[in-house]
Each structure stands twice: as structure tokens, then as C-alpha cells.
Coordinates of C-alpha atoms in Angstrom, one line a residue:
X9 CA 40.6 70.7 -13.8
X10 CA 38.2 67.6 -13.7
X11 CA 38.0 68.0 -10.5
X12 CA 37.3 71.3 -10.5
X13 CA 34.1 70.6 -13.0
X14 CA 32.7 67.8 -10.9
X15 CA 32.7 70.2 -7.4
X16 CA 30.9 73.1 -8.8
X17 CA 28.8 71.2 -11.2
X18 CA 27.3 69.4 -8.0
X19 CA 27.3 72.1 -5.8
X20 CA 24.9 74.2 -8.4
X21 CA 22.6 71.3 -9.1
X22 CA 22.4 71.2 -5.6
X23 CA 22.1 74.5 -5.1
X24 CA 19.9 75.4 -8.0
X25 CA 18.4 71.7 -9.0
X26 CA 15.0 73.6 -8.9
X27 CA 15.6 77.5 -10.3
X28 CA 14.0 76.9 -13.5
X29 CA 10.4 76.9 -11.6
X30 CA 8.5 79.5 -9.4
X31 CA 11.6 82.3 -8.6
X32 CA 9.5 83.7 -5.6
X33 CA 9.2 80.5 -4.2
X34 CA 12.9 80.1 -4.3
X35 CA 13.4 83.0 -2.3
X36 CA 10.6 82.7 0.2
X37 CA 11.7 78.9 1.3
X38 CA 14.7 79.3 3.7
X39 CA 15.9 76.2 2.8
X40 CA 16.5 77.0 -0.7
X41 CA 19.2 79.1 -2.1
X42 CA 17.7 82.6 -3.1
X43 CA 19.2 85.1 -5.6
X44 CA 20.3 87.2 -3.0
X45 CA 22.7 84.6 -1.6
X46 CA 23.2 82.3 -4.6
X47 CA 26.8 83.0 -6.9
X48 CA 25.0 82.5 -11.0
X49 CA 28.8 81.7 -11.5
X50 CA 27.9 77.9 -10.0
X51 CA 26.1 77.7 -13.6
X52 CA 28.8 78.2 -15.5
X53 CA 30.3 75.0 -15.9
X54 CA 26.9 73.6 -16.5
X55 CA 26.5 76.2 -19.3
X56 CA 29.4 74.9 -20.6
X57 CA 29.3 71.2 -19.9
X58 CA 25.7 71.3 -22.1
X59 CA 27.2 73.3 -25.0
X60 CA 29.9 70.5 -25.4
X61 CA 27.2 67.7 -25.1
X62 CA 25.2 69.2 -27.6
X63 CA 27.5 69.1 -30.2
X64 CA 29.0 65.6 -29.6
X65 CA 28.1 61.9 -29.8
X66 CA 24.2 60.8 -30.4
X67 CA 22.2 63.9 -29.9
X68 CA 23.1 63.7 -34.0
X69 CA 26.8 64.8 -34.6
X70 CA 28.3 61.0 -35.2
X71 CA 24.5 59.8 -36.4
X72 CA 24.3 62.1 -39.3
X73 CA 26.8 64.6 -40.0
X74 CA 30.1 62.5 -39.5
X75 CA 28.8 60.7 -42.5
X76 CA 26.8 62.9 -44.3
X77 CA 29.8 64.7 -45.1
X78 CA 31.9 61.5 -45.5
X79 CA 34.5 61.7 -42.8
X80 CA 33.1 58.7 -41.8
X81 CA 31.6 55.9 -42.9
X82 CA 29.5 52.7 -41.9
X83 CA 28.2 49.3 -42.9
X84 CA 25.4 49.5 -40.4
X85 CA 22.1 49.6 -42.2
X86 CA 18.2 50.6 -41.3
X87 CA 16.1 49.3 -38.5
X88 CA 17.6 49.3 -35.6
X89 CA 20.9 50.1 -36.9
X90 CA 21.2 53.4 -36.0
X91 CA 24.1 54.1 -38.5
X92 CA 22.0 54.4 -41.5
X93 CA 21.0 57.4 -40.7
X94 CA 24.0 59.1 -41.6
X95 CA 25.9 57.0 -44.4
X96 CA 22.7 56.0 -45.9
X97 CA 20.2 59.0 -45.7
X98 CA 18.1 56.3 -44.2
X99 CA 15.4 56.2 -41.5
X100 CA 16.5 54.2 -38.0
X101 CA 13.8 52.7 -35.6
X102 CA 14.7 55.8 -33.5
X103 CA 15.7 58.5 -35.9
X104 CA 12.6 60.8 -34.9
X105 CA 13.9 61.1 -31.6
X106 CA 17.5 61.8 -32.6
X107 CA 16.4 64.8 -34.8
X108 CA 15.3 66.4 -32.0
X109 CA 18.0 66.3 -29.9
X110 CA 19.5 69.5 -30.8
X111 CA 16.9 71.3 -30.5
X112 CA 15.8 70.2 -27.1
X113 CA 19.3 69.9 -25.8
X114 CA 20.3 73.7 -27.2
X115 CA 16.9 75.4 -25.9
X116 CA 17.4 73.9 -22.5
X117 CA 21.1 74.9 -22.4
X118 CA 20.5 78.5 -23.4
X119 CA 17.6 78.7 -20.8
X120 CA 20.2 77.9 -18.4
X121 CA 22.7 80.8 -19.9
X122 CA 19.4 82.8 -19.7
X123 CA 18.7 81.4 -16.1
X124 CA 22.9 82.6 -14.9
X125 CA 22.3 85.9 -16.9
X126 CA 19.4 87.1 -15.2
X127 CA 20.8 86.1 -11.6
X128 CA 24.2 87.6 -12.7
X129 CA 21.6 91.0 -13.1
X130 CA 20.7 91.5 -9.8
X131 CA 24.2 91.3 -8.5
X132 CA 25.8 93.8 -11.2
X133 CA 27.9 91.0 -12.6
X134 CA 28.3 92.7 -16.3
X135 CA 31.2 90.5 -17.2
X136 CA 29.5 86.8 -16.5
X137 CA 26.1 88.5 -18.6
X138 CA 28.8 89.1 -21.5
X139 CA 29.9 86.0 -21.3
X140 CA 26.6 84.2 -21.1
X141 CA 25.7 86.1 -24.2
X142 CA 28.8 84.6 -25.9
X143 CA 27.4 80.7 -24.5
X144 CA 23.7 81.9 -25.7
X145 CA 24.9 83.0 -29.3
X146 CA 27.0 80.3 -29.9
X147 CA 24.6 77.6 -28.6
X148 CA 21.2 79.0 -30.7
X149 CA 23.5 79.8 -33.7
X150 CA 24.5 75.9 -33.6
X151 CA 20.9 75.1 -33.8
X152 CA 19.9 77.5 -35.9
X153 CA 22.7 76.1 -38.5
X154 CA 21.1 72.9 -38.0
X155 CA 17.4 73.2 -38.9
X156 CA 16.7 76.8 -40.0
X157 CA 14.3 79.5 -38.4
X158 CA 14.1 79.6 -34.9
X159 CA 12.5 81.3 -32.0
X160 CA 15.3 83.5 -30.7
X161 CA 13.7 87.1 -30.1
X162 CA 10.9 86.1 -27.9
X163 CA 12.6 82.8 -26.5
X164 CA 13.7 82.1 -23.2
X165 CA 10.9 84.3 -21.6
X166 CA 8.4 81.8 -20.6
X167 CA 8.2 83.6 -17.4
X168 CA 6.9 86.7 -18.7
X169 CA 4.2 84.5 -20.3
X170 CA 5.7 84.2 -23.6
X171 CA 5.0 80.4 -24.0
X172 CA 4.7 80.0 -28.3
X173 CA 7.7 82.6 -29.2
X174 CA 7.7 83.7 -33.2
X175 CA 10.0 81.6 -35.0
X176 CA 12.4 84.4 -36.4
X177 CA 13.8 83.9 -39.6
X178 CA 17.2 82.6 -39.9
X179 CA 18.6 86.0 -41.7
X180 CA 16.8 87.9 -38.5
X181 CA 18.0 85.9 -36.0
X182 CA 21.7 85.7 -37.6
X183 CA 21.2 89.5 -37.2
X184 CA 20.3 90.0 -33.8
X185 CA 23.0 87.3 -32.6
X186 CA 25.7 89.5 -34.2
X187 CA 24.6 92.5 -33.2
X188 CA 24.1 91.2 -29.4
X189 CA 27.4 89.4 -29.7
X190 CA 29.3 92.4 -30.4
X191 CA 27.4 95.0 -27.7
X192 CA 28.5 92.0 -25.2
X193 CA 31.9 92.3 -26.1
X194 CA 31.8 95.9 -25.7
X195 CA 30.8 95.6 -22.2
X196 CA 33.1 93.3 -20.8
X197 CA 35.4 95.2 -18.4
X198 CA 39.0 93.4 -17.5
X199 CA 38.8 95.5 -14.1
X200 CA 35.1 94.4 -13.6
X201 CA 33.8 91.5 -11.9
X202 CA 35.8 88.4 -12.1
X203 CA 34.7 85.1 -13.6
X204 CA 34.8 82.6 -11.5
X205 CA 34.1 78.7 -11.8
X206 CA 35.3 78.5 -15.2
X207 CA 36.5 75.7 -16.8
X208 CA 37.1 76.9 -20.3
X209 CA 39.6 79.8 -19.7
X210 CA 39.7 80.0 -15.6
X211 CA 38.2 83.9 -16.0
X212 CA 40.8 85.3 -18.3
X213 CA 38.6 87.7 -20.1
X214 CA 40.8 88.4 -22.4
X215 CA 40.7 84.9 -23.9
X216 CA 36.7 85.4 -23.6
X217 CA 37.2 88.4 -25.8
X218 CA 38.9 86.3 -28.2
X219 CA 36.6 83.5 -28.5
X220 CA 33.6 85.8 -28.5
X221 CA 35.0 88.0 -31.5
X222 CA 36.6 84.4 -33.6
X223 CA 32.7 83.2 -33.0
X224 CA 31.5 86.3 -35.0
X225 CA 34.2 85.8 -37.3
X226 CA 32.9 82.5 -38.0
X227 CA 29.4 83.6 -38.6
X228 CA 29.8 86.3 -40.4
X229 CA 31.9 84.1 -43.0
X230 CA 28.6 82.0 -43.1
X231 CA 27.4 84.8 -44.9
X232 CA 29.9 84.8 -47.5
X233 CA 27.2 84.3 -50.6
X234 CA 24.3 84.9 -48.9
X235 CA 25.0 88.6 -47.7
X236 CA 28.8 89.6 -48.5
X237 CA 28.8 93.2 -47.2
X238 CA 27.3 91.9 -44.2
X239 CA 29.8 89.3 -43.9
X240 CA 32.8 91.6 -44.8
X241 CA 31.6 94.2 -42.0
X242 CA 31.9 91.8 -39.4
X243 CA 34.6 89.7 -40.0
X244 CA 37.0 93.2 -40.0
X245 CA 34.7 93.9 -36.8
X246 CA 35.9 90.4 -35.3
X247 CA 39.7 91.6 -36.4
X248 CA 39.5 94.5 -35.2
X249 CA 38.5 93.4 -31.7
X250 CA 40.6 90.7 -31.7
X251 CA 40.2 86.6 -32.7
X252 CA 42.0 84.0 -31.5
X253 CA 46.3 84.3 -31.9
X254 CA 47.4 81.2 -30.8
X255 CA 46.4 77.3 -30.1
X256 CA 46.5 78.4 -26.6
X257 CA 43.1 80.7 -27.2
X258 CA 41.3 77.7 -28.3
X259 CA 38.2 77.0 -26.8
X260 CA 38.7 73.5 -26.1
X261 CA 36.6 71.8 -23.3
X262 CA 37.8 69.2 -20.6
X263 CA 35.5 66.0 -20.3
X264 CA 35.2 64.3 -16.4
X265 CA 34.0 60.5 -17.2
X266 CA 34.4 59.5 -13.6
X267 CA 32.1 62.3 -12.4
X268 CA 29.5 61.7 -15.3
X269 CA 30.6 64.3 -17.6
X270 CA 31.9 62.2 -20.1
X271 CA 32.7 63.3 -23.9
X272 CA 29.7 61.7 -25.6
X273 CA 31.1 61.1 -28.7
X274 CA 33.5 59.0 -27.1
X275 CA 30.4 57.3 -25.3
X276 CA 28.7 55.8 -28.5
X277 CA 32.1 54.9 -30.4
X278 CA 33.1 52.6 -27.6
X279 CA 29.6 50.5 -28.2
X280 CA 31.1 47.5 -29.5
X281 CA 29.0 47.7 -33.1
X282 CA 30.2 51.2 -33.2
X283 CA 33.6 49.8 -32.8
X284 CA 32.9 47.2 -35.3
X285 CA 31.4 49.3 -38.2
X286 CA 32.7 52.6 -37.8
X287 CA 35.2 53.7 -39.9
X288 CA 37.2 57.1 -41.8
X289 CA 36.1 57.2 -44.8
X290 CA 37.9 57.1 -48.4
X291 CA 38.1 60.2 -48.6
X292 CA 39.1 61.5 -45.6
X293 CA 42.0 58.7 -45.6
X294 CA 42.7 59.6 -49.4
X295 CA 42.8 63.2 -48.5
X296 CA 45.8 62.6 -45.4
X297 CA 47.9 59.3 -47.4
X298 CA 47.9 62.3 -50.1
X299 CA 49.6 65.0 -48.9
X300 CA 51.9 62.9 -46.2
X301 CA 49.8 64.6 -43.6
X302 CA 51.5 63.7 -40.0
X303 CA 47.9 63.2 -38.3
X304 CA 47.5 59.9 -39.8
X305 CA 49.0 57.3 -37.9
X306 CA 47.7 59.4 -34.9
X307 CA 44.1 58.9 -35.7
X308 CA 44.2 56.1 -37.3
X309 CA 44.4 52.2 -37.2
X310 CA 43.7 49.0 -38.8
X311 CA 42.5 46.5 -36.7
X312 CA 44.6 43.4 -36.3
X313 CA 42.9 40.1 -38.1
X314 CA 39.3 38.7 -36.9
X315 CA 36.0 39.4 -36.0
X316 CA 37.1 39.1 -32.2
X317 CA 39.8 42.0 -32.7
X318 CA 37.4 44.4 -35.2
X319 CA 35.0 44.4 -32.1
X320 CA 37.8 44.9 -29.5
X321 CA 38.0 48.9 -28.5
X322 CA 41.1 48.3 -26.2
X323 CA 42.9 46.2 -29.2
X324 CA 45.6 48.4 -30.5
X325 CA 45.6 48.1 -34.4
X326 CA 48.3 48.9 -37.2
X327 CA 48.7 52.8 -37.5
X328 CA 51.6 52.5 -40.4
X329 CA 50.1 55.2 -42.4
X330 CA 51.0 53.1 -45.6
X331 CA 48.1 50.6 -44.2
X332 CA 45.5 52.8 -43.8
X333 CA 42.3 52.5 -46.0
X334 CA 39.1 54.2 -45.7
X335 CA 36.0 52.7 -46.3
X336 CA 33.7 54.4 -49.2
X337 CA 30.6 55.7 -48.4
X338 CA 27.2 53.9 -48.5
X339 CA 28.1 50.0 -48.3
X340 CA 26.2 47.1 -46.0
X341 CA 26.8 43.8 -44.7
X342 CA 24.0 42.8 -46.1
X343 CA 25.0 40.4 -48.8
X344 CA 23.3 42.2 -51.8
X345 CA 24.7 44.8 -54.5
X346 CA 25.4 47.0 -52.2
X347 CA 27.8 44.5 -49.7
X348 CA 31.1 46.1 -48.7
X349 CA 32.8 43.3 -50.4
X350 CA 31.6 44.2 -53.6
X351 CA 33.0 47.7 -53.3
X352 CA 36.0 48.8 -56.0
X353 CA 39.1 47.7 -54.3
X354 CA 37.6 45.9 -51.4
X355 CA 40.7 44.5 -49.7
X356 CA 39.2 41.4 -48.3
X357 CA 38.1 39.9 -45.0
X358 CA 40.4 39.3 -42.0
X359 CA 40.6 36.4 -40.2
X360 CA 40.3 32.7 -40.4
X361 CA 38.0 29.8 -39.5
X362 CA 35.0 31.0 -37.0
X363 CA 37.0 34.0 -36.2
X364 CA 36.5 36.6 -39.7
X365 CA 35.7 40.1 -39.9
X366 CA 34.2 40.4 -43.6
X367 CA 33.5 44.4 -42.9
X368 CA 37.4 43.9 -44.4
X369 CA 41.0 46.0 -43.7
X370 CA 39.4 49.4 -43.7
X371 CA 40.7 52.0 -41.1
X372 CA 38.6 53.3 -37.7
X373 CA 39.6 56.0 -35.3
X374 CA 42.6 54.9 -33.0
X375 CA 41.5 54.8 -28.8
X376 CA 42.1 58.9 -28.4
X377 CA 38.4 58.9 -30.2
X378 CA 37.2 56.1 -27.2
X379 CA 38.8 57.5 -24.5
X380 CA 35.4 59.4 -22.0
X381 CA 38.0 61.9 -20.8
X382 CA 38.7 62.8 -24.5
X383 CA 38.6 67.0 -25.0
X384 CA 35.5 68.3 -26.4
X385 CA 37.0 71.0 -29.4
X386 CA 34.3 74.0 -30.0
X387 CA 36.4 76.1 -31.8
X388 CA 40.2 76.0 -32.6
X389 CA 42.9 78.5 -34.3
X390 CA 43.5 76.5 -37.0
X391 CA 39.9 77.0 -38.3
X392 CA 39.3 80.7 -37.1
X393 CA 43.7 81.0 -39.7
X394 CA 41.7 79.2 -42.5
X395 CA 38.7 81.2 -42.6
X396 CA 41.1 84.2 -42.7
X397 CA 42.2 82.8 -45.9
X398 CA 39.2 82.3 -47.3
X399 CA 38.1 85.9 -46.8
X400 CA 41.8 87.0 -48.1
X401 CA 40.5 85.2 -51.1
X402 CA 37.5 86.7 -51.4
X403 CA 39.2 89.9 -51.5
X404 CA 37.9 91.0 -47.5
X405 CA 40.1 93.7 -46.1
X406 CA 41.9 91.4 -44.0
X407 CA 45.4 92.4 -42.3
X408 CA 47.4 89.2 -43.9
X409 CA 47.6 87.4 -47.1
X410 CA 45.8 84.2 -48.0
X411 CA 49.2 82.3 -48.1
X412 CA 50.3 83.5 -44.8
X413 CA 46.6 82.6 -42.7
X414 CA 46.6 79.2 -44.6
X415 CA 50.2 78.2 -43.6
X416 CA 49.2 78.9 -39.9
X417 CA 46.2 77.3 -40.4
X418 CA 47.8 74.2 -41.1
X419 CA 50.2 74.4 -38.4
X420 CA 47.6 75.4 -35.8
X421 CA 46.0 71.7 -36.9
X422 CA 48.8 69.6 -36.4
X423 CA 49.7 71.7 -33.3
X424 CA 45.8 70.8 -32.2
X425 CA 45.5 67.4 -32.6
X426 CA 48.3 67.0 -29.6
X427 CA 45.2 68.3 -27.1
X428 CA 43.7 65.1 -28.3
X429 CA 46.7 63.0 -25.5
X430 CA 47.6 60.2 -28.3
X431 CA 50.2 61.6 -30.1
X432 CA 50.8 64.4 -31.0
X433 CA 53.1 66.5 -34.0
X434 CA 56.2 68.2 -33.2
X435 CA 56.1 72.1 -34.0
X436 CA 59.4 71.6 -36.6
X437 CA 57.1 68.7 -37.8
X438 CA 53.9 71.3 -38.6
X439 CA 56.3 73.4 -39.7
X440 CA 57.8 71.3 -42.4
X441 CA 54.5 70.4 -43.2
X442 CA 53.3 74.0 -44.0
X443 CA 56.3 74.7 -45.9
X444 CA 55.8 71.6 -48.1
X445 CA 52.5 72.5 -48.7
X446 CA 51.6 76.1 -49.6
X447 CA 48.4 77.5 -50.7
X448 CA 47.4 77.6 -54.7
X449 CA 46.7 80.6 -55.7
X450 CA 46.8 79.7 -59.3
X451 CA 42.9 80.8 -59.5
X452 CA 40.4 81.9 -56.3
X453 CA 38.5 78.3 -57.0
X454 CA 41.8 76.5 -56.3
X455 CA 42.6 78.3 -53.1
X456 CA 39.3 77.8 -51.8
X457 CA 39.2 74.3 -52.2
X458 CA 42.2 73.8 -50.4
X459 CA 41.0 76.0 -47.6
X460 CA 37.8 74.4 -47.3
X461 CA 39.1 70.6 -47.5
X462 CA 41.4 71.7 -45.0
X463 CA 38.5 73.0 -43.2
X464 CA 36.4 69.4 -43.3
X465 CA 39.6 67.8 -42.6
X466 CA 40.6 69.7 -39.7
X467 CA 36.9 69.3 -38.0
X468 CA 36.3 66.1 -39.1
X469 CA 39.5 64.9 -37.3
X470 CA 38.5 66.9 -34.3
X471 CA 35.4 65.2 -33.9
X472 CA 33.3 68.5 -34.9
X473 CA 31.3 66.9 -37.0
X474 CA 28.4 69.5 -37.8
X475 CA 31.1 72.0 -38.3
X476 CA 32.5 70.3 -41.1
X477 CA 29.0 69.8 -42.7
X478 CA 28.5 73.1 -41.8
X479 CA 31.8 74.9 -44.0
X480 CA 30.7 72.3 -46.4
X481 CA 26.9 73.7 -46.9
X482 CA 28.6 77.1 -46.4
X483 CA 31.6 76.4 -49.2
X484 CA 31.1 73.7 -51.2
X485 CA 34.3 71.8 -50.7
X486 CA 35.1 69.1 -50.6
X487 CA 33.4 68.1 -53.5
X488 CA 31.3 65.1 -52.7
X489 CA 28.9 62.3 -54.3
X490 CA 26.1 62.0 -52.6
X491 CA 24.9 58.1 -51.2
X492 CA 21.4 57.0 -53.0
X493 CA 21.0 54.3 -50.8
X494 CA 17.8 52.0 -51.2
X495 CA 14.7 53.6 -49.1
X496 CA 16.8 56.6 -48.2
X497 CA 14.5 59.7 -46.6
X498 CA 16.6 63.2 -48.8
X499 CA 15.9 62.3 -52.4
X500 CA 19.5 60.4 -52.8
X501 CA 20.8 63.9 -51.8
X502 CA 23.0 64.7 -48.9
X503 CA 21.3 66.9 -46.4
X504 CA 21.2 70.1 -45.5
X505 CA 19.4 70.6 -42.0
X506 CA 17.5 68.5 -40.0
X507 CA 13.5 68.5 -39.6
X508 CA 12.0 70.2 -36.7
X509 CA 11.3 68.2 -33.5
X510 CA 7.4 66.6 -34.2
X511 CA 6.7 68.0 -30.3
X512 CA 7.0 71.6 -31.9
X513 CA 3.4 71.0 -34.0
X514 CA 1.6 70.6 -30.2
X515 CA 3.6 73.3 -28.1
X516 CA 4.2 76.1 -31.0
X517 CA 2.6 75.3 -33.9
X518 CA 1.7 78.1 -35.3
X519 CA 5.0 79.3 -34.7
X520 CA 6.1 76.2 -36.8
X521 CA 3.8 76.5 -39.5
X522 CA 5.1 80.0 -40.2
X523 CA 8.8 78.8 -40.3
X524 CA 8.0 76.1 -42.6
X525 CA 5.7 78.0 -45.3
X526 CA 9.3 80.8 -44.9
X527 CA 11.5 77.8 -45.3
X528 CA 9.9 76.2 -48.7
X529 CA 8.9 73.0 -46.2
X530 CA 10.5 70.9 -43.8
X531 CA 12.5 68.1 -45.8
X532 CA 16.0 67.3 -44.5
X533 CA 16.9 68.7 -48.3
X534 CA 15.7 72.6 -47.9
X535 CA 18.3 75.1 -47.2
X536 CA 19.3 77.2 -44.4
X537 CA 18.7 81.1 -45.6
X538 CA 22.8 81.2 -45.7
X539 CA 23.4 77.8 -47.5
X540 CA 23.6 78.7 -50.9
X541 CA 24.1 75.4 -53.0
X542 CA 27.7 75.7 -54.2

């Protein structure tokens, strides 16, 4: 499969290394592919390669919401320590370019869906436009859930001379990407034209289906308290066409570090300060040593004693879950009030002589978090069983009970974390698990805390960090204290979005100005239009 990626990622860059430019040029030069001769299903694994590397690693995932929803957490303060922008709320010498990495890195990945989709036109490929609709969605909804209104209705056409789209609002665009979602779906024939070049679900279209109709399933339970009707119609939409059944629907990408598509997350957290100072948090490990949950000792590890071992990635640590000890939330190394040794239960440095870690015993992610060929996770079963539940709490007309979606749900999870290749859980294992842990349904609060912690778990352990913020804005849960670090940029307040690339005042800005006077202002504290504060 890795090899597989690398061939056809380099034959379309070299095929296509200049198709975002003059199209009739293209096709008058005979030494240039043209659209007559050139397959748009090269693109796809670049369309998919760029979702994954959107979502993962520095363009923002690990520096703010890995922390900002406290599955992680960091000593590393402001300046040039680039941490602080996540566990602190604090500007970094560079945070203003890492705020507009999303943006920059989803726009240019849904021009290249929008690139594949026009070529796949001319050539009557229905099936490979479907599923570039189903790339396009997801990847403008992601950034959409990141900062807010968006151009999405007159995006993507520069070549028709559209060069400052409209920023929609979030509610319209939300809209439009459900209602194009689901006439994609409609159109995608099994005995059509094959997709080809893929390396998320080798052309089975049926799996396509799946993941198309568990992405509107998750959007539409975004709109839980912001438009319940709305969100009710399509989540029995997304049931009706059929969501994802089984771990083996997941949409779970493969990572190629020795052809340069390496998972980026696991690119920053083998720098050796990101070794050093990043750590779970307390209350992610609280959350696991609680309920005895099996995924522990797979994710996590205390480093053996010393400053030497704390910075050593290919050290193997102590992964007895009775060790394990996350780090709270919003600590330094800076020898003031806020030093990690005067924390509440700080358990000490490690280490003697010249060779002492003071960052202390606290737990980081075991090596299946360092490793570059380490599985990129967009979307799992697990999550698409425990937003089931919620909507069976809610009272949705949903086939199941809430009970019955949340069990599954937590056996998807530990089924899941297996993909990782560091350990994995046995199926009598999640099974035993489930059964020792059943849903509450002592109240519809108690159910969906469960749910949703189970949710930020779940994520957070699968290294999807902005999905965890994401059901967290959306839910509510877990319930968290928010960091009011020293200097910090969101009012002591954990935030909700991130501000809009500063490049966007030059090329659009009346476009801009618009979204922000819609939007109450551009502070990393205003909500989304479906965040409702919970």
C-alpha cells in the first residue's frame, strides 16, 4: 500500500506539477499531459494525502487543540516555545503563521479535489466527481469548524474570474455541504466507472458510500442545539443510506515516511523538546486509570530516570498502567508560581547528579505516536456508534438504543487503537470492557457525558485532535477548567476557533470584513454559528 501511494503520487505531480495554471496551455504543449489523455484518478491520492496533512501535526492540531482541550499537556512556555500556544492560550514567536495553516493547507487541497473533479467531467467519470465531493465537503467543513464563515459558494472558481469569493455564513455553507453531500451520494453508481488509484478503500464504492453518509451523520449532529430538526433530518438521512458498520469501514489513512509522506503529527512529536515536554494530560490519564480502560499501557509510558532518557524518543519507558500520571494543564519550567514542581501532587524529579529531568514522572505518548509511518485516523466506527447514542438520547428516530450504540462504541475504540501497530486489545478484551461498563441512563445529562468523554477520549487517543475540541465545543463534555496563563491571547478562556489568516485582509478583504462584522469579530473566543456554549 505505501508503495502504492508513493508511485502514483509521483507520477501525478509529474504528470500534472503544473494544471493549476493556464488549462489551454496544457493542452496545446505536446509535451504536457492534456485532459484528453490525462487519468484525474492520479489526483486522488494527493487529495487524500493533503486531507490527512491537514488535520495532523503543526499546521495547528498538536499546537492548539491537543491542549486546548487538555488531552495533552506541556511545560513549554512563550517565545519561541511553540507549545504555549495550546496549554497556555499564549502567543509563540510564530503563532501567526500557524493560524493560518488550515486555511491555506484546506483551500489548496479542495482546489485540487476541484482540479480532479473538473477533469473527471470531461471524461464522464460520475463516480470519482462523487467522491471528490465527499474529499471537498469533508475538507471545507474541517475548516469551516475551525474559524467560522467561509467562502464556499463562489470558491474554487478563480478561473472563471471569481478572485474575492463571498464569505458564506457558516449556517449557509453547512447547508449547501449537506445538501451537495447527499446529491453526491445519490449519484454514485456501483456498475459505473471504477475508482482507481485509491488508497483509502482501493475503489470499493460501497465503503465510499459509507464514509460519505457517517460524514453527514457527523455534521448534522453538529447541529444538535443550533438547528435540531435540521440535524434530526439528516442524521436518519445518513441511516437510511447507510454509515459505517464495522472497524473495517473506517476511513483510516496509510502514511509513507520513506517516500515523504510522513504522518506529521508523528513529525513534530519526535523533535526532541516535543519529546521532552509533551505529555497526556491529568485528565485524560485520570479518565483511563479510572475505568481500567485497556488502552493505557498501549499509549502510554513513563520515561525511565534522567534528563538524558525524558529526551530519548527511542527509549522505551514504564507502561504499568498503575505508573501512569498525567501532567495538569498550564505548568512551566520556569521557576516561578506557576513551575511544574509546584503543582498539587507533583511527583518529583528523576534522576541524579548532572543527569535530572525536573519536568518530573508524568506520562507521554509511547513510540506508536513517533513512529512517521504511523496511520492517519479521519473518521472511525467507534465515533460515528457514539454519536448514535447521543442522538438516541436526544430522542432522534434512530434504529437502536442508546445503550446498545454506546457498547459498540466502546468496542469499536479498543478494537481501533490495534490500527495504531503497538498493541493492540483483544476482541474478548473490548468485549469485557463494554460489558463492565454500560451506559447511564439514570438522566439524559448523565448519558451524554459519558458519550461525549468517550468521544474526547476516543479522538484524543487517535491523535484527532480538532475532533475532540470539536465534540467538545459541539457537547460540552468533558467538563473542563480553562488555563489563565500570564499574557495569554482568549481572555483566560479556552478557545473556540481560530482567527483568520492576516493574508485574507489584502486578497479578500471585503469578503473578510463581512464575515467578521456576521461573526461578532475575530477573537479566538467568538463562536462558530453551531457552537452553542454548553
Amino acid at each position: 500500500m505505501k508503495k502504492y501511494i508513493s508511485i502514483f503520487l509521483t507520477g501525478f505531480l509529474l504528470a500534472v506539477s503544473s494544471c493549476d495554471g493556464d488549462f489551454a496551455e496544457i493542452n496545446t504543449d505536446p509535451n504536457r499531459a492534456d485532459g484528453n489523455v490525462f487519468d484525474p484518478n492520479l489526483i486522488l491520492p494527493t487529495v487524500s494525502y493533503n486531507y490527512g496533512n491537514m488535520m495532523t501535526g503543526y499546521t495547528g492540531a498538536i499546537l492548539f487543540q491537543s491542549m486546548w482541550v487538555q488531552v495533552m499537556a506541556s511545560t513549554s512556555t512563550g517565545g519561541a516555545n511553540y507549545y504555549s500556544n495550546a496549554d497556555k492560550y499564549v502567543a509563540s514567536g510564530s503563532t501567526n503563521s500557524y493560524i493560518q495553516s488550515v486555511w491555506n493547507d484546506g483551500y489548496s487541497a479542495a482546489s485540487r479535489v476541484y482540479q480532479m473533479q473538473a477533469l473527471a467531467e470531461k471524461k464522464g467519470f460520475s463516480n470519482l466527481v462523487a467522491v471528490g465531493e465527499i474529499w471537498k465537503v469533508l475538507t471545507l467543513s474541517f475548516v469551516s469548524d475551525v474559524y467560522g464563515d467561509l467562502p464556499y459558494s463562489e470558491a474554487l472558481q478563480a478561473e472563471s474570474g471569481i478572485t474575492q469569493p463571498k464569505y458564506d455564513s457558516q449556517s449557509e455553507a453547512y447547508m449547501a455541504m449537506l445538501s451537495g453531500l447527499e446529491g453526491a451520494l445519490s449519484a454514485i453508481n456501483e456498475s459505473g466507472d471504477q475508482i482507481k488509484n485509491d488508497v483509502l478503500y482501493s475503489g470499493d464504492l460501497v465503503k465510499w458510500k459509507k464514509l460519505g453518509y457517517s460524514i453527514m451523520l457527523r455534521m448534522a449532529m453538529r447541529l444538535v442545539e443550533v438547528d435540531p430538526s435540521t440535524a434530526q433530518s439528516y442524521v436518519q438521512k445518513a441511516i437510511a443510506g447507510g454509515v459505517f458498520t464495522s472497524t473495517d469501514d473506517e476511513a483510516v489513512l496509510v502514511s509513507d515516511q520513506n517516500n515523504g509522506y510522513a504522518n506529521s503529527s508523528a513529525n513534530a512529536l519526535n523533535v526532541v523538546d516535543d519529546v521532552y515536554e509533551v505529555r497526556w494530560s491529568q485528565k485524560m490519564i485520570d479518565f483511563l486509570k479510572s475505568n481500567n480502560d485497556p488502552r493505557l499501557p498501549i499509549i502510554s509510558e513513563v520515561p525511565e530516570p534522567g534528563l538524558a532518557a525524558n529526551r530519548n524518543g527511542g527509549a522505551e519507558g514504564n507502561n504499568d498502567p498503575s505508573a501512569q500520571i498525567g501532567m495538569p494543564n498550564g505548568y512551566d519550567l520556569r521557576g516561578g508560581a506557576t513551575d511544574i514542581t509546584n503543582a498539587p501532587n507533583y511527583p518529583g524529579p528523576t534522576g541524579s547528579g548532572d543527569d535530572v529531568a525536573p519536568i518530573g514522572k508524568y506520562s507521554r505518548p509511547t513510540a506508536i505516536y513517533r513512529d512517521r509511518d504511523a496511520p492517519v485516523f479521519i473518521l472511525t466506527y467507534a465515533e460515528i456508534q457514539f454519536l448514535l447514542a447521543d442522538a438516541a438520547t436526544r430522542g432522534f428516530s434512530v434504529p437502536g438504543t442508546a445503550s446498545s450504540y454506546y457498547a459498540s462504541g466502546l468496542e469499536g475504540a479498543m478494537t481501533t487503537i490495534g490500527k495504531f501497530g503497538g498493541g493492540s486489545v483483544s476482541a474478548s478484551e473490548a468485549s469485557d470492557f463494554a460489558a463492565a461498563n454500560p451506559l447511564d441512563t439514570s438522566s439524559t445529562s448523565a448519558s451524554l457525558e459519558m458519550i461525549n468523554t468517550q468521544i474526547w477520549a476516543t479522538t484524543g487517543i487517535l491523535a484527532n485532535f480538532v475532533e475532540s475540541w470539536n465534540n467538545w465545543k459541539r457537547s460540552g463534555y468533558p467538563e473542563l477548567n480553562a488555563v489563565n496563563y500570564t499574557g495569554n491571547f482568549s481572555s483566560g478562556q479556552i478557545p473556540r476557533r481560530q482567527l483568520y489568516p492576516a493574508s485574507e485582509s489584502t486578497t479578500n478583504p471585503q469578503g473578510l470584513a463581512n464575515a467578521i462584522s456576521n461573526m461578532g469579530g475575530d477573537t479566538w473566543i467568538n463562536n462558530v454559528w453551531w457552537d452553542v456554549d454548553n
